[in-house]
């Protein structure tokens, strides 16, 4: 990215905090770190960040409390990090205001991809009151709520992640391997046909808005505006 963006990274495990902060710094970000929820809240009150990464289970205020407090002050993309990977935990995380949710252990490369995508989305796509509008399609990232022509488009978490990846990379021909690495993660050991299966499900969920997804012969797919 040409412009340097500022990140708040809050994690109580020092080793993970230091390694991740160094990785993000080397990839062009200004990084402030916090060791607990109280420190994270203090930083967030004093500074304006382009993105905030919060561990949920921190001493003091937990990540959910910090996120809710930040949301009252200004709109900023938030990623939760946690060892809690059950569906109910993930749902509660999104309900608390998270835009993305990563379970530990996590890939720093995948975290970087998600950070760049969220910054790009917030700085270039969200139009009003946290709602992303693309023709007949409306998306509320904080709740992962999608509507087409005013009706809810019900989709599984992976289809939603695929949708947002397409939108973040609009008008770019994306290979199946690239989609797998970015949406499923570089450690995914499945076959690339998984992409086709989920694209089919996504198209079905989007209905009239599925026209944005074009098949690129011998390559993969493209989201066309």
Tab-separated table of N, CA and C in Angstrom, residues 92-176:
chain	number	residue	atom	x	y	z
A	92	UNK	N	-21.181	-14.401	18.527
A	92	UNK	CA	-21.117	-13.369	19.567
A	92	UNK	C	-20.073	-12.307	19.223
A	93	UNK	N	-18.975	-12.746	18.609
A	93	UNK	CA	-17.945	-11.803	18.201
A	93	UNK	C	-18.457	-10.814	17.173
A	94	UNK	N	-19.174	-11.310	16.178
A	94	UNK	CA	-19.734	-10.425	15.152
A	94	UNK	C	-20.813	-9.524	15.745
A	95	UNK	N	-21.594	-10.065	16.669
A	95	UNK	CA	-22.634	-9.252	17.299
A	95	UNK	C	-22.028	-8.141	18.149
A	96	UNK	N	-20.813	-8.364	18.636
A	96	UNK	CA	-20.124	-7.342	19.423
A	96	UNK	C	-19.539	-6.240	18.544
A	97	UNK	N	-19.567	-6.457	17.226
A	97	UNK	CA	-19.121	-5.394	16.325
A	97	UNK	C	-17.916	-5.715	15.483
A	98	UNK	N	-17.422	-6.952	15.539
A	98	UNK	CA	-16.229	-7.302	14.757
A	98	UNK	C	-16.559	-7.381	13.267
A	99	UNK	N	-15.583	-7.027	12.441
A	99	UNK	CA	-15.720	-7.169	10.988
A	99	UNK	C	-15.140	-8.495	10.517
A	100	UNK	N	-14.128	-8.977	11.228
A	100	UNK	CA	-13.502	-10.257	10.910
A	100	UNK	C	-13.177	-10.981	12.203
A	101	UNK	N	-12.970	-12.285	12.095
A	101	UNK	CA	-12.755	-13.133	13.279
A	101	UNK	C	-11.732	-14.192	12.890
A	102	UNK	N	-10.609	-14.243	13.595
A	102	UNK	CA	-9.581	-15.241	13.309
A	102	UNK	C	-9.289	-16.047	14.572
A	103	UNK	N	-9.259	-17.368	14.414
A	103	UNK	CA	-8.978	-18.234	15.555
A	103	UNK	C	-7.480	-18.548	15.623
A	104	UNK	N	-6.991	-18.716	16.831
A	104	UNK	CA	-5.590	-19.049	17.061
A	104	UNK	C	-5.402	-20.562	16.987
A	105	UNK	N	-4.242	-21.005	16.518
A	105	UNK	CA	-3.154	-20.211	15.938
A	105	UNK	C	-3.552	-19.698	14.559
A	106	UNK	N	-3.018	-18.543	14.172
A	106	UNK	CA	-3.397	-17.954	12.903
A	106	UNK	C	-2.158	-17.647	12.067
A	107	UNK	N	-2.375	-17.534	10.780
A	107	UNK	CA	-1.299	-17.182	9.857
A	107	UNK	C	-1.163	-15.662	9.800
A	108	UNK	N	0.038	-15.138	10.043
A	108	UNK	CA	0.241	-13.688	9.956
A	108	UNK	C	0.023	-13.196	8.530
A	109	UNK	N	0.322	-14.051	7.543
A	109	UNK	CA	0.106	-13.659	6.147
A	109	UNK	C	-1.386	-13.500	5.856
A	110	UNK	N	-2.191	-14.424	6.392
A	110	UNK	CA	-3.631	-14.322	6.187
A	110	UNK	C	-4.196	-13.124	6.944
A	111	UNK	N	-3.659	-12.862	8.133
A	111	UNK	CA	-4.064	-11.670	8.885
A	111	UNK	C	-3.774	-10.416	8.074
A	112	UNK	N	-2.625	-10.362	7.439
A	112	UNK	CA	-2.247	-9.213	6.618
A	112	UNK	C	-3.227	-9.033	5.464
A	113	UNK	N	-3.608	-10.140	4.821
A	113	UNK	CA	-4.575	-10.070	3.716
A	113	UNK	C	-5.899	-9.482	4.206
A	114	UNK	N	-6.370	-9.952	5.348
A	114	UNK	CA	-7.638	-9.465	5.891
A	114	UNK	C	-7.543	-7.994	6.291
A	115	UNK	N	-6.407	-7.593	6.857
A	115	UNK	CA	-6.212	-6.189	7.245
A	115	UNK	C	-6.264	-5.283	6.019
A	116	UNK	N	-5.544	-5.642	4.980
A	116	UNK	CA	-5.531	-4.829	3.765
A	116	UNK	C	-6.915	-4.748	3.135
A	117	UNK	N	-7.630	-5.881	3.130
A	117	UNK	CA	-8.970	-5.904	2.533
A	117	UNK	C	-9.933	-5.011	3.309
A	118	UNK	N	-9.867	-5.058	4.637
A	118	UNK	CA	-10.768	-4.252	5.450
A	118	UNK	C	-10.470	-2.761	5.301
A	119	UNK	N	-9.198	-2.411	5.280
A	119	UNK	CA	-8.834	-1.001	5.102
A	119	UNK	C	-9.315	-0.501	3.749
A	120	UNK	N	-9.096	-1.300	2.742
A	120	UNK	CA	-9.539	-0.928	1.392
A	120	UNK	C	-11.052	-0.732	1.362
A	121	UNK	N	-11.759	-1.625	2.033
A	121	UNK	CA	-13.219	-1.562	2.049
A	121	UNK	C	-13.697	-0.307	2.763
A	122	UNK	N	-13.136	-0.040	3.927
A	122	UNK	CA	-13.574	1.107	4.717
A	122	UNK	C	-13.208	2.431	4.059
A	123	UNK	N	-12.050	2.471	3.407
A	123	UNK	CA	-11.606	3.725	2.807
A	123	UNK	C	-12.183	3.961	1.420
A	124	UNK	N	-12.624	2.896	0.766
A	124	UNK	CA	-13.053	3.104	-0.604
A	124	UNK	C	-14.445	2.642	-0.965
A	125	UNK	N	-15.117	1.845	-0.088
A	125	UNK	CA	-16.361	1.243	-0.520
A	125	UNK	C	-17.569	1.581	0.348
A	126	UNK	N	-17.399	1.633	1.659
A	126	UNK	CA	-18.558	1.874	2.507
A	126	UNK	C	-19.074	3.289	2.276
A	127	UNK	N	-20.349	3.396	2.011
A	127	UNK	CA	-20.901	4.669	1.585
A	127	UNK	C	-21.523	5.454	2.730
A	128	UNK	N	-22.398	4.842	3.506
A	128	UNK	CA	-23.129	5.591	4.521
A	128	UNK	C	-23.549	4.689	5.655
A	129	UNK	N	-23.321	5.174	6.874
A	129	UNK	CA	-23.764	4.462	8.082
A	129	UNK	C	-23.323	3.000	8.122
A	130	UNK	N	-22.119	2.729	7.625
A	130	UNK	CA	-21.597	1.373	7.687
A	130	UNK	C	-22.226	0.409	6.706
A	131	UNK	N	-22.972	0.914	5.733
A	131	UNK	CA	-23.640	0.056	4.758
A	131	UNK	C	-22.915	0.140	3.421
A	132	UNK	N	-22.539	-0.996	2.888
A	132	UNK	CA	-21.917	-1.080	1.575
A	132	UNK	C	-23.010	-1.336	0.545
A	133	UNK	N	-23.113	-0.457	-0.458
A	133	UNK	CA	-24.170	-0.572	-1.456
A	133	UNK	C	-23.569	-0.778	-2.840
A	134	UNK	N	-23.997	-1.837	-3.492
A	134	UNK	CA	-23.566	-2.120	-4.858
A	134	UNK	C	-24.811	-2.498	-5.649
A	135	UNK	N	-25.370	-1.525	-6.347
A	135	UNK	CA	-26.596	-1.776	-7.083
A	135	UNK	C	-27.697	-2.245	-6.159
A	136	UNK	N	-28.254	-3.406	-6.459
A	136	UNK	CA	-29.348	-3.959	-5.664
A	136	UNK	C	-28.859	-4.638	-4.381
A	137	UNK	N	-27.552	-4.697	-4.215
A	137	UNK	CA	-26.928	-5.406	-3.092
A	137	UNK	C	-26.543	-4.438	-1.976
A	138	UNK	N	-26.919	-4.779	-0.740
A	138	UNK	CA	-26.516	-4.002	0.433
A	138	UNK	C	-25.912	-4.950	1.462
A	139	UNK	N	-24.775	-4.519	2.041
A	139	UNK	CA	-24.061	-5.363	3.011
A	139	UNK	C	-23.746	-4.527	4.248
A	140	UNK	N	-24.029	-5.090	5.407
A	140	UNK	CA	-23.664	-4.471	6.677
A	140	UNK	C	-22.560	-5.338	7.288
A	141	UNK	N	-21.275	-4.984	7.043
A	141	UNK	CA	-20.167	-5.848	7.481
A	141	UNK	C	-20.141	-6.138	8.968
A	142	UNK	N	-20.521	-5.170	9.801
A	142	UNK	CA	-20.454	-5.381	11.251
A	142	UNK	C	-21.344	-6.532	11.706
A	143	UNK	N	-22.421	-6.799	10.950
A	143	UNK	CA	-23.331	-7.903	11.295
A	143	UNK	C	-23.293	-9.035	10.287
A	144	UNK	N	-22.491	-8.862	9.228
A	144	UNK	CA	-22.461	-9.837	8.139
A	144	UNK	C	-23.869	-10.044	7.580
A	145	UNK	N	-24.581	-8.969	7.427
A	145	UNK	CA	-25.970	-9.024	6.973
A	145	UNK	C	-26.039	-8.547	5.527
A	146	UNK	N	-26.603	-9.376	4.668
A	146	UNK	CA	-26.641	-9.086	3.231
A	146	UNK	C	-28.087	-9.097	2.746
A	147	UNK	N	-28.441	-8.085	1.956
A	147	UNK	CA	-29.759	-8.065	1.342
A	147	UNK	C	-29.636	-7.815	-0.158
A	148	UNK	N	-30.578	-8.346	-0.907
A	148	UNK	CA	-30.682	-8.095	-2.339
A	148	UNK	C	-32.089	-7.608	-2.604
A	149	UNK	N	-32.198	-6.383	-3.135
A	149	UNK	CA	-33.508	-5.756	-3.356
A	149	UNK	C	-34.343	-5.755	-2.082
A	150	UNK	N	-33.667	-5.525	-0.950
A	150	UNK	CA	-34.361	-5.410	0.327
A	150	UNK	C	-34.652	-6.712	1.034
A	151	UNK	N	-34.378	-7.843	0.400
A	151	UNK	CA	-34.629	-9.135	1.024
A	151	UNK	C	-33.316	-9.778	1.465
A	152	UNK	N	-33.322	-10.389	2.661
A	152	UNK	CA	-32.102	-10.989	3.195
A	152	UNK	C	-31.594	-12.105	2.286
A	153	UNK	N	-30.289	-12.072	2.014
A	153	UNK	CA	-29.627	-13.139	1.264
A	153	UNK	C	-28.919	-14.027	2.275
A	154	UNK	N	-29.477	-15.175	2.558
A	154	UNK	CA	-28.922	-16.070	3.579
A	154	UNK	C	-27.786	-16.884	2.975
A	155	UNK	N	-26.634	-16.848	3.638
A	155	UNK	CA	-25.483	-17.593	3.150
A	155	UNK	C	-24.621	-18.063	4.313
A	156	UNK	N	-23.845	-19.119	4.086
A	156	UNK	CA	-22.931	-19.657	5.092
A	156	UNK	C	-21.737	-18.708	5.258
A	157	UNK	N	-21.024	-18.794	6.383
A	157	UNK	CA	-19.877	-17.913	6.615
A	157	UNK	C	-18.855	-17.914	5.487
A	158	UNK	N	-18.567	-19.086	4.921
A	158	UNK	CA	-17.562	-19.148	3.859
A	158	UNK	C	-18.044	-18.440	2.600
A	159	UNK	N	-19.345	-18.531	2.306
A	159	UNK	CA	-19.859	-17.810	1.136
A	159	UNK	C	-19.761	-16.294	1.355
A	160	UNK	N	-20.027	-15.864	2.591
A	160	UNK	CA	-19.912	-14.428	2.887
A	160	UNK	C	-18.466	-13.960	2.712
A	161	UNK	N	-17.519	-14.727	3.230
A	161	UNK	CA	-16.106	-14.371	3.084
A	161	UNK	C	-15.701	-14.319	1.620
A	162	UNK	N	-16.230	-15.246	0.840
A	162	UNK	CA	-15.957	-15.275	-0.590
A	162	UNK	C	-16.548	-14.037	-1.268
A	163	UNK	N	-17.760	-13.667	-0.886
A	163	UNK	CA	-18.400	-12.470	-1.429
A	163	UNK	C	-17.549	-11.225	-1.162
A	164	UNK	N	-17.110	-11.056	0.074
A	164	UNK	CA	-16.336	-9.864	0.415
A	164	UNK	C	-14.973	-9.866	-0.275
A	165	UNK	N	-14.408	-11.042	-0.465
A	165	UNK	CA	-13.127	-11.127	-1.176
A	165	UNK	C	-13.308	-10.703	-2.632
A	166	UNK	N	-14.389	-11.152	-3.248
A	166	UNK	CA	-14.675	-10.737	-4.623
A	166	UNK	C	-14.824	-9.217	-4.706
A	167	UNK	N	-15.608	-8.651	-3.790
A	167	UNK	CA	-15.868	-7.209	-3.823
A	167	UNK	C	-14.588	-6.414	-3.590
A	168	UNK	N	-13.764	-6.888	-2.660
A	168	UNK	CA	-12.498	-6.187	-2.378
A	168	UNK	C	-11.543	-6.237	-3.562
A	169	UNK	N	-11.758	-7.186	-4.462
A	169	UNK	CA	-10.883	-7.346	-5.633
A	169	UNK	C	-11.695	-7.236	-6.927
A	170	UNK	N	-12.621	-6.294	-6.939
A	170	UNK	CA	-13.518	-6.148	-8.087
A	170	UNK	C	-12.737	-5.879	-9.372
A	171	UNK	N	-13.292	-6.396	-10.462
A	171	UNK	CA	-12.736	-6.204	-11.814
A	171	UNK	C	-11.344	-6.807	-11.988
A	172	UNK	N	-11.013	-7.779	-11.130
A	172	UNK	CA	-9.734	-8.498	-11.236
A	172	UNK	C	-10.040	-9.980	-11.450
A	173	UNK	N	-9.424	-10.574	-12.477
A	173	UNK	CA	-9.590	-12.003	-12.702
A	173	UNK	C	-8.818	-12.767	-11.628
A	174	UNK	N	-9.524	-13.568	-10.850
A	174	UNK	CA	-8.938	-14.272	-9.708
A	174	UNK	C	-8.882	-15.765	-9.994
A	175	UNK	N	-7.693	-16.332	-9.895
A	175	UNK	CA	-7.558	-17.776	-10.101
A	175	UNK	C	-8.116	-18.522	-8.900
A	176	UNK	N	-8.442	-19.781	-9.106
A	176	UNK	CA	-8.951	-20.593	-7.998
A	176	UNK	C	-7.901	-20.738	-6.901
